[in-house]
Amino acid sequence: MRSKSYLFLLLVLGLGILSGIIYSKTQYHYGLDVKGGIRLTYQMELNAEQRQKAEEHRSKLIAILMRRASGSMGVVEPIIVPKGEDQIIVELPGATDIEDARKIIGTSARIEFYHAKNVATDTSPFRPYDDVERKDTTPTVSFKRTSSSTGQIDFRTSDGKVNPEYTKIIKGWGEPILAGEDLAKADAQPSGNSTQPLMLFSREGSKKMEAWSRKFFGRGEKIASVLDGEVLSIAPVEKGALLSDNAVINGTFDRAYVRRLVDLLNAGALPVKMTELGSEKIDPTIGNYALDKMVTAGLAAFGVTALFLIAYYAFPGFVALLALCLYILFTLTVLKLAGATFSLASIAGFILSIGMAVDANILVFERLKEEMKSGKSLMSAIDLGFRRAFPAIVDSNACTILTSLVLLVLGTGPVKGFATTLIIGVLISLFTAITVTRSLLVFFAASGIATNPKWYAADRNWMGKKMDERANEKPFRIVETSKRWFAISIISMLVTIPFFFMGGFKLNVEFQGGYEVSYPAPANMNAPQITENLEKAGFKGANVKMGEAAGGQRRVFITVPESPKLADTKTPSKLIAEAAQVPITSETTDSFTKIGPAIQQETVRNAILGVIISSLLIVVYLAFRFGTGFGGFSAGLRFAFSAIAALLHDIVVVIGAAAVLGYFLGWEISALFLTAMLTVIGFSVHDTIVIFDRIRENLHRQRQSEDFGHLIDRSITQSFARSINTSATVVATLAIMLIMGTSTPDLKLFVAAMLIGIASGTYSSIYNASPILYLVDKMMMKKRGDDHSLVSIAVKDFQRQRTLATTVETPAVINQETGRSYGQVKRRANADKKGHIEIEED
């Protein structure tokens, strides 16, 4: 074992050096909520024929949008990813003008040339419309009726909506002469002090334009160039001109506009139409301030965890601290190499994973202390501590990974980042706990550096020697007093019900659709005043909550459901600010989010699916793991359903707490809250598994005449310290993050929900899950007989294993015809190691 530990130690040192080199040479990729920028969500509009090639169209779209973002917008690292079957998410770090982003990203860029049949010319002056001479550098042509000297027809009406009469004029032109696919290339052509777009047509496009030009040669007919329903130019064909392979869009344009238009056209026209489902704009100053707070909280949480490890576990705690430092280095390096996006949620997930990474070490150290107290030598105690803690470590972390995978599949943006960080963190923590900590402990013990038993704090416990006495002689009476603990759980759930009826359970813009905006909060206004102003202005159902920004400045976050007043307007944030009577300095805001019905419905669906799928996966996994070698899948289901029943308590408590916080603070349920819920599900089951694993072990080591209730109480008492300690590090980390590391209401509720859920999960794991297992087992005994109890199943397993272990080899009988032997039974060499059950006497 010693030589292997040295090899592992050399491997770990090599990995540490390599990780340090890679870490120093790679950069972080920060999310929009840290770096600031714009996020747009689109859905492809596909007909039946296009849907058959949906992936091909989406691949083309992503390539075109990437060229637009990096070319026309100049974004350095745009992120454009598919979502679901027909959606695309576009993230533009550093972008600030959301309307400009929409024009560039969302435009079809399909330039079309029309014969303006209903627009007056010199030879046909009595047609119904005439184009208005452009007096500035605006790229849109307006019209007027020839029968009236007033009444200009612009592309948009005064309230920002597309003018239906303008659209009607274009429809009167019929089919275009040629369209986007007939364009070979666009270029910027100097024209005096201005610049004009030059269109170069493909061979097919040249033929179409020449055919039209010959048909109307010399008649002065007007050609209009149209982009996304807006007429960029309209002008008569010059006398004697025969158009063919190119055309110039006449007019006086801003040079920057022409350059952008040319880049846009050269990037390519969209192969299918896209509909915007949602948009979000985040100011970088908010993200930078939030990042600073999160990092400070992470450092504080690490310091508290380090102090706890050393104070409670002495030398093994110091070794775990070294392993934890390597865990941080390995995890950050892997996340950098994987190109992970460090959003605020994913950074929170990383900090949380540091607290969770200690869990495996705690399980091992508690086992190590037990073995030392039972008289084992130091090296033997280290070996047994790791081996006997390993099943609980694997099972508990597997459940966390399962729930994180559900988040990875169903979530988007920050939710995916959180799930990715947590999965990578859990996998690396398994490696550092099992390999790094073990190698270091064996090295220090085998080399004679740390052989003093006092360094291992074997007698250190929350209740001193009383805990050991309880575990052996008088365990906690949890099963016997289960009605008391169930009553406390029911009261904790019922006390929150009134807050649901008082409007405390508030859904944010992701769940109800609509708008969320953020402004600097006026010093003389509070949330109730702003809410009242919005209601007076006709914005019913608005929710106002307060947050903070850099320099301690207050911020107001306003959520407004879908409203006819905001439909199709170009400046919803300005209208909301005016209604709330919050002064702003421009039409833009530091933070703006718009969620359409499609995303809203998807968020609700994913929230429900997430909880259901996670619970089913955990049931199947636990039933399989606890049933293997112990009564089969049906016996394992008892453990699984007991864990889920206790988990329902935690879910209800967290949802109820959200209603209480929503009532008093205005905090809203968001997609991050769903993330917190699924994390709680994983961790709550994680803590339950620690106790269930000890119950399963004690069932294989039953005491003579011990009933199942006493066995459960003994298992809980033996696991009490590790249940408290595994939760304590995570709870402390979350408490520090809640106090020091969150600046927005969504992040605060995200962390608060996990804090409350994990605290509740610790309670339910100790006081609910095991008594429920006792009741389930009792019910099975009543229904199917005493021989179907878990105790009876364990005894049968013991008897079967003992029979196999004591079977002697019998002479073989040779079949004279085939030469084969049969009837030979061999002794199982390892029967005393695998499946052996000890019956301990009191």
C-alpha positions in Angstrom: 0.0 0.0 0.0 2.9 2.3 0.8 4.5 2.0 -2.6 1.2 2.7 -4.3 0.6 5.7 -2.2 4.0 7.1 -3.2 3.2 6.6 -6.9 -0.2 8.3 -6.4 1.5 11.2 -4.6 3.9 11.7 -7.5 1.0 11.6 -9.9 -0.8 14.2 -7.9 2.2 16.5 -7.7 2.7 16.1 -11.4 -1.0 17.0 -12.0 -0.7 19.9 -9.7 2.3 21.4 -11.5 0.7 20.8 -14.9 -2.6 22.4 -13.8 -0.7 25.4 -12.5 1.0 25.9 -15.8 -2.3 25.5 -17.8 -4.2 27.7 -15.4 -1.7 30.6 -15.8 -1.9 30.4 -19.6 -5.7 30.3 -20.1 -8.3 33.1 -19.6 -11.6 33.1 -17.9 -14.8 33.5 -20.0 -17.2 35.6 -18.0 -20.9 35.5 -18.6 -23.1 38.4 -19.5 -24.2 39.0 -15.9 -20.5 39.6 -15.1 -19.1 41.2 -18.2 -22.3 42.9 -19.3 -23.9 42.7 -22.8 -27.0 41.6 -24.6 -28.7 38.2 -24.9 -31.4 37.6 -27.6 -33.4 34.4 -28.0 -34.9 33.5 -31.4 -37.2 30.8 -32.7 -37.0 29.6 -36.3 -40.2 29.8 -38.3 -40.2 26.6 -40.3 -42.8 25.3 -42.8 -43.3 21.6 -43.3 -40.7 21.3 -46.0 -38.1 23.4 -44.0 -38.7 21.4 -40.8 -37.3 18.3 -42.6 -34.0 20.1 -42.8 -34.2 22.0 -39.5 -30.7 21.2 -38.3 -29.2 22.2 -41.7 -31.0 25.6 -41.6 -30.0 26.2 -38.0 -26.4 25.5 -38.7 -26.5 28.0 -41.6 -28.2 30.5 -39.3 -25.6 30.2 -36.6 -22.8 30.7 -39.1 -24.5 33.8 -40.5 -25.3 35.2 -37.1 -21.7 34.7 -36.0 -20.5 36.7 -39.0 -22.9 39.4 -38.2 -22.0 39.6 -34.5 -18.3 39.7 -35.1 -18.3 41.7 -38.4 -21.2 44.2 -38.4 -21.3 44.6 -34.6 -17.6 44.1 -33.8 -18.2 41.8 -30.8 -15.0 40.1 -29.9 -16.3 36.8 -28.5 -20.0 36.3 -29.5 -21.7 33.2 -28.2 -24.3 31.7 -30.4 -25.7 28.3 -29.4 -28.7 26.2 -30.3 -31.5 25.4 -27.8 -34.1 22.8 -28.1 -35.3 21.8 -31.6 -35.7 25.2 -33.2 -34.3 28.0 -31.0 -31.1 29.9 -31.1 -29.5 32.0 -28.2 -27.3 34.9 -29.2 -25.0 36.4 -26.5 -23.1 39.6 -27.3 -20.6 40.5 -24.5 -19.9 44.2 -24.3 -22.8 45.3 -26.5 -24.9 48.1 -25.0 -27.5 49.1 -27.6 -30.3 46.5 -27.7 -32.2 48.1 -30.5 -29.1 48.2 -32.7 -28.4 44.5 -31.9 -31.9 43.6 -32.9 -31.6 45.4 -36.3 -28.3 43.6 -37.0 -28.9 40.1 -35.6 -32.7 39.8 -36.2 -32.9 41.3 -39.7 -33.3 38.8 -42.6 -30.7 40.8 -44.6 -32.7 39.8 -47.6 -32.3 42.7 -50.0 -35.1 42.9 -52.6 -35.5 45.0 -55.7 -39.1 45.9 -56.8 -40.8 47.6 -59.7 -42.6 50.4 -57.8 -45.8 50.1 -59.9 -48.0 52.4 -57.8 -45.5 55.2 -57.3 -45.7 58.2 -59.6 -43.1 58.8 -62.3 -42.5 61.6 -64.9 -44.4 59.6 -67.5 -47.2 58.4 -65.1 -47.8 61.2 -62.6 -51.3 60.1 -61.5 -50.4 56.9 -59.7 -51.7 56.8 -56.1 -48.4 57.4 -54.3 -45.3 59.5 -54.5 -42.0 59.1 -52.7 -40.9 61.9 -50.4 -37.5 63.5 -51.0 -35.2 62.5 -48.1 -34.0 65.6 -46.2 -31.5 63.9 -43.9 -29.4 60.7 -43.8 -32.2 58.4 -42.5 -32.1 55.2 -44.5 -35.9 54.8 -44.9 -37.9 56.3 -47.7 -41.3 57.7 -46.9 -44.4 58.2 -49.1 -47.4 60.5 -49.6 -50.6 60.3 -51.5 -50.6 62.1 -54.8 -54.2 63.2 -54.2 -53.2 65.1 -51.0 -50.4 67.6 -50.2 -50.3 66.5 -46.5 -50.1 63.3 -44.6 -46.7 61.7 -44.9 -46.7 57.8 -44.7 -43.7 56.7 -42.7 -42.4 53.2 -42.0 -43.5 53.5 -38.3 -46.3 55.3 -36.7 -45.8 57.7 -33.8 -46.2 54.9 -31.2 -43.4 52.9 -32.8 -45.5 50.3 -34.6 -45.1 49.3 -38.3 -47.4 51.4 -40.4 -49.9 49.1 -42.2 -50.4 51.6 -45.0 -46.6 51.6 -45.7 -46.7 47.8 -45.9 -49.7 48.0 -48.2 -47.8 50.2 -50.7 -45.0 47.6 -50.9 -47.5 44.7 -51.4 -48.9 46.6 -54.4 -45.6 46.1 -56.2 -46.1 42.4 -56.5 -43.2 39.9 -56.7 -39.7 41.3 -56.5 -37.5 41.6 -59.7 -34.8 39.8 -57.8 -34.1 39.0 -54.1 -31.3 38.1 -51.6 -30.2 34.9 -53.2 -29.5 36.7 -56.4 -27.0 39.0 -54.7 -23.4 38.0 -55.2 -21.7 40.7 -53.2 -22.2 44.2 -51.7 -19.7 47.0 -51.6 -19.4 50.6 -50.5 -18.9 53.0 -53.4 -17.7 56.6 -52.8 -20.0 59.2 -54.2 -18.8 62.8 -53.7 -18.7 63.4 -49.9 -20.9 60.4 -49.3 -20.9 56.7 -49.7 -23.5 54.5 -51.5 -24.1 50.8 -51.4 -23.2 49.0 -54.6 -25.0 45.7 -55.3 -23.3 43.1 -57.5 -25.7 40.4 -58.8 -25.1 36.8 -59.5 -25.4 35.3 -63.0 -29.1 34.5 -62.4 -29.7 37.8 -60.8 -28.1 39.7 -63.7 -30.4 37.8 -66.1 -33.5 38.8 -64.1 -32.5 42.4 -63.8 -31.6 42.7 -67.5 -34.9 41.1 -68.6 -36.9 43.6 -66.5 -34.7 46.5 -67.7 -35.3 45.6 -71.4 -39.0 45.3 -70.8 -39.4 48.8 -69.4 -36.4 50.4 -71.3 -36.7 54.2 -71.7 -39.9 54.6 -69.7 -38.4 56.0 -66.5 -39.9 53.4 -64.2 -38.8 53.4 -60.6 -36.9 50.7 -58.9 -37.1 50.3 -55.1 -34.6 48.5 -52.9 -36.3 47.0 -49.8 -34.7 45.5 -46.7 -37.0 43.9 -44.0 -40.0 45.9 -45.1 -38.2 49.2 -45.2 -37.6 51.0 -48.5 -34.0 52.1 -48.5 -34.1 53.8 -51.9 -36.5 54.5 -54.8 -35.3 56.1 -58.0 -36.1 56.0 -61.8 -33.9 54.1 -64.1 -31.7 56.7 -65.9 -32.7 57.4 -69.5 -30.9 55.1 -71.9 -29.6 52.8 -69.1 -29.8 49.1 -69.3 -29.4 47.4 -65.9 -27.7 44.1 -65.7 -25.0 42.9 -63.2 -25.1 45.7 -60.7 -27.1 48.5 -59.2 -26.4 51.4 -56.9 -28.8 52.3 -54.0 -29.1 56.1 -54.6 -29.2 58.5 -51.7 -27.1 60.4 -49.2 -26.2 57.9 -46.5 -24.0 58.0 -43.4 -20.7 56.3 -44.2 -21.0 54.1 -41.1 -24.5 53.0 -42.0 -23.3 51.9 -45.5 -20.4 50.0 -44.1 -22.6 48.2 -41.7 -25.2 47.4 -44.4 -22.6 46.1 -46.7 -21.2 43.8 -43.9 -24.6 42.6 -43.1 -25.5 41.7 -46.7 -22.1 40.0 -47.3 -22.7 38.0 -44.1 -25.6 36.4 -45.9 -29.4 36.4 -45.8 -31.2 34.3 -43.3 -32.4 31.0 -44.9 -35.5 31.0 -42.7 -37.4 33.7 -40.8 -36.7 34.2 -37.1 -39.0 35.4 -34.3 -37.6 37.0 -31.2 -38.8 35.2 -28.1 -36.9 37.2 -25.4 -34.2 39.7 -24.9 -31.9 40.8 -22.0 -29.5 43.7 -21.5 -27.0 43.8 -18.5 -24.8 46.7 -17.6 -21.2 45.7 -16.8 -20.9 47.9 -13.7 -23.6 45.8 -12.0 -21.8 42.5 -13.0 -18.4 43.7 -11.8 -19.7 44.8 -8.5 -21.6 41.4 -8.1 -18.4 39.5 -9.1 -16.3 41.4 -6.5 -18.9 40.5 -3.8 -19.0 36.8 -4.9 -15.2 36.5 -4.9 -15.0 38.0 -1.4 -17.7 35.7 -0.1 -15.9 32.7 -1.7 -12.6 33.6 0.1 -14.4 34.0 3.4 -16.2 30.7 2.9 -12.9 29.0 2.2 -11.4 30.5 5.3 -14.2 29.3 7.5 -14.1 25.8 6.0 -10.3 25.6 6.5 -10.6 26.6 10.2 -13.4 24.0 10.7 -11.3 21.2 9.2 -8.2 21.9 11.3 -10.1 22.6 14.5 -12.4 19.5 14.3 -10.2 17.0 12.6 -6.7 18.1 13.5 -4.0 16.6 11.2 -6.5 14.9 8.8 -8.2 18.3 8.5 -4.9 19.8 7.5 -4.4 17.1 4.9 -7.9 17.7 3.6 -7.1 21.4 3.3 -4.1 20.6 1.1 -6.4 18.4 -1.0 -9.0 21.2 -1.1 -6.4 23.6 -2.5 -5.6 21.1 -5.2 -9.3 20.6 -5.9 -9.7 24.4 -6.4 -6.7 24.4 -8.8 -7.9 21.3 -10.7 -11.5 22.5 -11.0 -10.6 26.0 -12.2 -8.1 24.6 -14.8 -10.7 22.1 -16.2 -13.4 24.8 -16.4 -11.0 27.1 -18.2 -9.9 24.3 -20.6 -13.6 23.4 -21.2 -14.3 27.0 -22.2 -16.9 27.2 -19.4 -18.7 30.5 -19.0 -18.3 32.0 -15.5 -21.6 33.5 -14.8 -22.6 34.7 -11.3 -24.6 31.5 -10.9 -21.8 29.2 -12.1 -19.3 31.1 -9.7 -21.9 30.5 -6.9 -21.9 26.8 -8.0 -18.1 26.6 -7.8 -18.1 28.2 -4.3 -20.8 25.7 -3.2 -18.8 22.8 -4.7 -15.9 23.8 -2.4 -18.2 23.3 0.6 -19.5 20.0 -0.9 -16.0 18.8 -1.7 -15.3 18.6 2.0 -18.1 16.1 2.5 -16.2 13.1 1.2 -13.3 13.9 3.5 -15.7 14.2 6.5 -17.2 10.8 5.7 -13.8 9.2 5.5 -12.4 11.0 8.7 -15.4 10.0 10.8 -14.9 6.4 9.7 -11.2 6.6 10.4 -12.0 7.8 13.9 -14.4 4.9 14.5 -11.8 2.4 13.4 -9.1 4.0 15.6 -11.5 3.9 18.7 -12.2 0.3 18.0 -8.5 -0.6 18.5 -7.3 -0.7 14.8 -3.8 0.4 14.0 -3.3 3.7 12.3 -2.5 2.3 8.9 -5.4 -0.2 9.1 -7.8 2.5 10.3 -6.9 4.7 7.3 -7.4 1.8 4.9 -10.7 0.8 6.4 -11.9 4.4 6.8 -11.6 5.0 3.0 -13.0 1.6 2.0 -16.0 1.7 4.2 -16.9 5.3 3.5 -16.5 4.8 -0.3 -20.1 3.4 -1.0 -21.8 6.4 0.8 -19.5 8.8 -1.0 -20.3 7.4 -4.5 -24.0 7.1 -3.9 -24.5 10.6 -2.4 -22.4 12.3 -5.1 -24.2 10.3 -7.9 -27.5 11.8 -6.8 -26.0 15.3 -7.0 -24.7 14.5 -10.5 -28.1 13.1 -11.6 -30.0 16.3 -10.6 -27.3 18.5 -12.2 -27.6 16.5 -15.4 -31.3 17.3 -15.4 -30.5 21.0 -15.0 -27.9 20.7 -17.8 -30.6 19.3 -20.2 -33.5 21.5 -19.2 -31.7 24.8 -18.3 -30.2 27.6 -20.4 -27.6 30.3 -19.8 -26.7 30.7 -16.1 -28.5 27.5 -15.2 -26.4 25.4 -17.5 -23.3 27.1 -16.2 -24.2 26.3 -12.6 -24.9 22.6 -13.5 -21.7 22.2 -15.5 -19.6 23.7 -12.7 -21.3 21.5 -10.1 -20.9 18.3 -12.2 -17.2 19.0 -12.9 -16.7 20.0 -9.2 -18.3 16.8 -7.9 -16.2 14.5 -10.2 -13.0 16.2 -9.3 -13.8 16.2 -5.6 -14.2 12.4 -5.8 -10.7 12.2 -7.2 -9.1 14.6 -4.7 -10.9 13.0 -1.7 -10.2 9.4 -2.6 -6.8 9.8 -4.3 -5.1 12.9 -3.0 -6.3 12.8 0.6 -5.6 9.1 0.9 -2.1 9.4 -0.7 -1.2 12.2 1.6 -2.4 10.5 4.8 -0.7 7.2 3.9 2.5 9.0 3.0 2.6 11.0 6.3 1.7 7.9 8.4 4.0 5.5 6.6 7.0 7.8 6.7 6.7 8.3 10.4 5.9 12.0 10.2 2.4 11.7 11.6 2.0 8.6 13.7 0.9 10.1 17.0 -2.8 9.0 17.5 -3.6 12.3 19.3 -3.0 14.1 16.0 -6.1 12.4 14.6 -8.5 13.7 17.2 -10.3 10.4 17.4 -12.2 11.4 20.6 -13.3 14.8 19.3 -17.0 14.9 18.9 -19.9 17.4 19.2 -20.9 15.7 22.4 -17.6 14.2 23.5 -17.6 10.6 24.8 -21.4 10.8 25.4 -21.9 10.4 21.7 -19.8 7.2 21.6 -21.7 5.9 24.6 -25.0 6.7 23.0 -24.0 5.0 19.7 -23.1 1.8 21.5 -25.6 1.6 24.4 -28.3 4.3 24.4 -28.8 5.7 20.9 -31.1 8.6 20.1 -34.8 7.5 20.3 -35.8 8.8 16.9 -38.1 6.1 15.8 -39.9 5.8 19.1 -40.5 9.6 19.1 -41.2 9.9 15.4 -44.6 11.5 15.9 -42.9 14.5 17.5 -40.6 15.0 14.6 -43.3 14.5 12.0 -45.4 17.1 13.8 -42.5 19.6 13.6 -42.2 18.9 9.9 -45.9 19.4 9.3 -46.0 22.7 11.3 -43.0 24.0 9.4 -44.9 23.4 6.1 -48.3 24.6 7.3 -47.0 27.9 8.8 -46.1 29.2 5.3 -49.5 28.5 3.7 -51.1 31.9 4.6 -48.4 33.7 2.7 -49.5 32.0 -0.6 -53.0 33.4 -0.2 -51.5 36.8 0.7 -49.6 37.0 -2.6 -46.2 36.1 -1.3 -45.5 33.5 -4.0 -44.4 35.8 -6.8 -43.3 34.6 -10.2 -40.7 36.6 -12.1 -40.7 37.5 -15.8 -39.3 34.1 -16.8 -42.4 32.3 -15.4 -45.2 34.8 -16.3 -43.7 36.6 -19.3 -43.3 40.3 -19.6 -40.6 42.8 -18.8 -38.0 43.3 -16.0 -36.1 46.5 -15.8 -33.6 47.9 -13.4 -32.8 51.6 -12.6 -30.9 53.5 -9.9 -33.4 53.9 -7.1 -34.3 57.5 -6.1 -33.3 58.3 -2.6 -36.7 59.5 -1.6 -38.7 56.5 -2.9 -39.3 53.0 -1.7 -40.9 49.8 -3.2 -44.5 50.4 -2.1 -44.5 54.0 -3.5 -43.1 52.8 -6.9 -45.7 50.0 -7.0 -48.5 52.5 -6.3 -47.2 54.7 -9.1 -47.3 51.8 -11.6 -50.8 50.8 -10.6 -52.1 54.3 -11.1 -50.5 54.3 -14.6 -52.4 51.1 -15.4 -49.6 48.5 -14.9 -51.5 46.0 -12.9 -49.6 43.1 -11.3 -46.2 44.8 -11.2 -43.7 43.8 -8.6 -41.0 46.1 -7.2 -38.0 44.9 -5.2 -34.8 46.7 -4.0 -31.2 45.6 -4.6 -27.8 47.2 -4.5 -25.0 48.2 -6.9 -21.5 49.5 -6.7 -20.7 52.0 -4.0 -23.7 50.9 -2.0 -26.1 52.6 -4.4 -29.7 51.3 -4.2 -31.3 49.8 -7.3 -34.9 49.2 -8.0 -35.9 46.0 -10.0 -39.4 46.2 -11.6 -41.3 43.3 -13.1 -44.2 44.1 -15.3 -46.5 41.4 -16.9 -47.3 41.6 -20.6 -49.3 44.8 -21.3 -51.0 46.3 -24.4 -49.3 49.5 -23.5 -45.9 47.9 -24.0 -46.7 45.7 -27.1 -44.5 46.5 -30.1 -43.1 49.7 -28.5 -39.4 50.4 -29.1 -38.9 51.9 -25.7 -40.7 49.8 -23.0 -38.1 50.6 -20.4 -38.7 54.3 -20.8 -42.5 53.9 -20.5 -42.1 51.8 -17.4 -39.7 54.4 -15.9 -42.2 57.2 -16.6 -45.1 55.2 -15.1 -43.0 54.4 -12.0 -41.9 58.1 -11.8 -38.3 56.9 -11.6 -36.0 59.5 -13.3 -33.6 58.1 -15.9 -31.0 59.9 -18.0 -31.6 58.1 -21.3 -33.9 55.8 -23.1 -31.8 52.8 -22.2 -31.4 51.2 -18.8 -28.6 49.4 -17.0 -30.6 46.2 -17.0 -33.5 45.1 -19.2 -35.2 41.7 -19.8 -38.1 40.8 -22.1 -39.6 37.2 -22.0 -42.2 36.2 -24.6 -45.0 33.6 -24.1 -42.9 30.7 -25.7 -40.0 31.0 -23.2 -42.4 31.5 -20.3 -44.3 28.3 -21.1 -41.0 26.4 -21.6 -39.7 27.7 -18.2 -42.9 26.5 -16.4 -42.7 23.1 -18.2 -39.1 22.6 -17.4 -39.6 23.5 -13.7 -42.2 20.7 -13.4 -40.3 18.2 -15.5 -37.1 19.0 -13.6 -38.5 18.0 -10.2 -40.3 14.9 -11.6 -37.4 13.6 -13.6 -34.9 14.2 -10.8 -37.1 12.3 -8.3 -37.6 9.4 -10.7 -33.9 9.1 -11.4 -33.1 9.1 -7.7 -35.7 6.5 -7.0 -34.4 4.1 -9.7 -30.7 4.7 -8.7 -31.3 4.2 -5.0 -33.5 1.1 -5.5 -30.8 -0.4 -7.7 -27.9 0.5 -5.4 -29.6 -0.5 -2.1 -31.2 -3.5 -3.6 -28.0 -5.0 -5.1 -27.0 -7.9 -2.9 -29.7 -7.1 -0.4 -33.1 -8.4 -1.2 -33.2 -7.2 -4.8 -34.8 -4.2 -6.5 -38.1 -4.3 -4.5 -36.2 -4.1 -1.2 -34.2 -1.2 -2.6 -37.4 0.6 -3.4 -38.1 0.9 0.3 -35.0 3.0 0.8 -35.7 5.0 -2.4 -39.3 5.9 -1.6 -38.4 6.7 2.0 -35.8 9.1 0.7 -38.3 10.7 -1.7 -41.0 11.0 0.9 -38.6 12.9 3.2 -37.5 15.0 0.2 -41.1 16.2 -0.4 -40.9 17.9 3.0 -37.8 19.8 1.9 -39.4 20.9 -1.4 -42.5 22.2 0.4 -40.4 24.0 3.0 -38.3 25.7 0.3 -41.4 26.7 -1.7 -43.1 28.0 1.5 -40.0 30.0 2.4 -40.0 31.6 -1.0 -43.6 32.7 -0.4 -42.6 34.2 3.0 -39.6 36.0 1.4 -41.7 37.1 -1.5 -44.3 38.6 0.9 -41.8 40.6 3.0 -39.1 41.4 0.5 -40.8 41.0 -2.9 -38.3 38.3 -4.1 -39.5 36.4 -7.1 -39.3 32.8 -8.3 -36.9 32.6 -11.3 -35.1 29.9 -13.2 -32.3 30.2 -10.7 -34.8 29.2 -8.0 -35.5 26.0 -10.0 -31.8 25.5 -10.0 -31.7 25.8 -6.2 -34.6 23.4 -5.9 -32.9 20.6 -7.8 -29.7 21.2 -6.0 -31.6 20.8 -2.7 -33.1 17.6 -4.0 -29.6 16.2 -4.8 -28.1 17.3 -1.5 -31.0 16.3 0.7 -30.8 12.7 -0.7 -27.0 12.9 -0.3 -27.5 13.4 3.5 -30.1 10.7 3.7 -27.8 8.2 1.9 -25.2 8.7 4.6 -27.7 7.4 7.2 -29.2 4.7 5.0 -25.8 3.4 4.1 -25.1 2.9 7.8 -28.5 1.2 8.3 -27.7 -1.2 5.4 -24.3 -1.9 7.0 -25.8 -2.5 10.4 -28.4 -4.9 8.9 -25.5 -7.0 7.8 -24.0 -6.7 11.3 -27.2 -7.1 13.4 -27.0 -7.5 17.2 -28.8 -10.4 18.7 -32.5 -9.8 19.4 -32.2 -6.2 18.1 -35.4 -4.9 16.5 -35.4 -2.7 13.4 -36.3 0.5 15.2 -33.4 0.2 17.6 -31.1 -0.6 14.7 -32.2 2.6 12.9 -31.7 4.7 16.1 -28.2 3.2 16.5 -27.4 4.0 12.8 -28.6 7.6 13.1 -26.6 8.1 16.3 -23.5 6.6 14.7 -24.0 8.9 11.6 -25.1 12.0 13.5 -21.7 13.8 13.5 -21.0 13.2 9.9 -24.6 14.3 8.9 -24.1 17.5 10.9 -20.6 18.1 9.6 -21.3 17.5 5.9 -24.1 20.0 6.1 -22.4 22.5 8.3 -19.7 23.3 5.7 -22.2 23.8 3.0 -24.7 25.8 5.2 -21.8 28.0 6.4 -20.7 28.6 2.8 -24.2 29.5 1.7 -24.8 31.8 4.7 -21.6 33.7 3.9 -22.7 34.0 0.2 -26.1 35.3 1.2 -24.7 37.9 3.6 -21.6 39.0 1.5 -21.8 37.6 -2.0 -25.2 38.5 -3.5 -26.3 41.8 -4.9 -29.5 41.1 -6.9 -32.8 39.7 -5.5 -32.7 36.7 -7.9 -29.2 35.7 -6.6 -30.3 36.3 -3.0 -33.3 34.0 -3.3 -31.2 31.5 -5.2 -28.7 31.2 -2.3 -31.4 31.6 0.4 -33.4 28.7 -1.1 -30.4 26.4 -1.1 -29.5 27.4 2.5 -33.0 26.8 3.8 -33.4 23.6 1.7 -30.1 22.1 2.8 -30.8 22.9 6.5 -34.3 21.3 6.1 -32.7 18.4 4.2 -30.4 17.7 7.1 -33.3 17.7 9.5 -35.5 15.5 7.3 -32.6 13.0 6.7 -32.2 12.5 10.4 -35.7 12.8 11.8 -38.0 11.9 8.8 -36.4 9.6 6.3 -35.4 6.8 8.7 -38.6 6.7 10.6 -40.5 6.6 7.3 -38.3 3.7 6.3 -39.3 2.0 9.5 -43.0 2.6 8.8 -42.7 1.3 5.2 -40.9 -1.8 6.4 -43.6 -2.3 9.1 -46.3 -1.9 6.4 -44.6 -4.6 4.2 -44.5 -6.9 7.2 -48.2 -6.5 7.8 -49.0 -7.0 4.1 -46.6 -9.8 3.2 -45.5 -11.3 6.6 -42.6 -11.0 9.0 -40.2 -12.8 6.7 -40.4 -9.9 4.2 -39.0 -7.4 6.7 -35.6 -5.9 6.0 -34.2 -7.6 9.1 -35.5 -11.0 7.9 -34.0 -10.3 4.4 -30.6 -9.5 6.0 -30.7 -12.7 8.1 -31.6 -14.8 5.0 -28.7 -13.2 3.1 -26.4 -14.0 6.1 -27.6 -17.6 6.1 -27.1 -18.0 2.4 -23.6 -16.5 2.5 -22.7 -18.7 5.5 -23.9 -21.8 3.6 -21.8 -20.9 0.6 -18.8 -20.2 2.9 -18.9 -23.5 4.6 -19.6 -25.7 1.6 -16.8 -28.2 1.1 -15.5 -29.4 -2.2 -17.2 -32.7 -3.2 -15.8 -35.4 -5.6 -16.5 -34.8 -9.2 -18.6 -37.3 -11.1 -17.2 -37.9 -14.6 -19.7 -38.5 -17.5 -18.2 -41.4 -19.4 -19.7 -40.3 -22.7 -18.7 -36.7 -22.7 -15.8 -36.7 -20.4 -17.2 -33.7 -18.6 -17.5 -33.4 -14.8 -20.6 -32.3 -12.9 -21.7 -32.1 -9.3 -18.5 -30.3 -8.3 -18.9 -27.5 -5.7 -15.9 -25.4 -4.8 -15.4 -23.4 -1.7 -15.6 -19.6 -2.3 -12.2 -18.4 -1.3 -13.4 -14.9 -0.4 -16.8 -15.8 1.1 -15.6 -14.5 4.4 -14.9 -11.1 2.8 -17.9 -10.7 0.5 -21.4 -10.6 1.9 -20.4 -11.8 5.4 -22.9 -10.9 8.1 -21.9 -10.7 11.7 -24.5 -11.3 14.5 -23.2 -9.2 17.4 -24.2 -10.1 20.9 -25.2 -7.4 23.4 
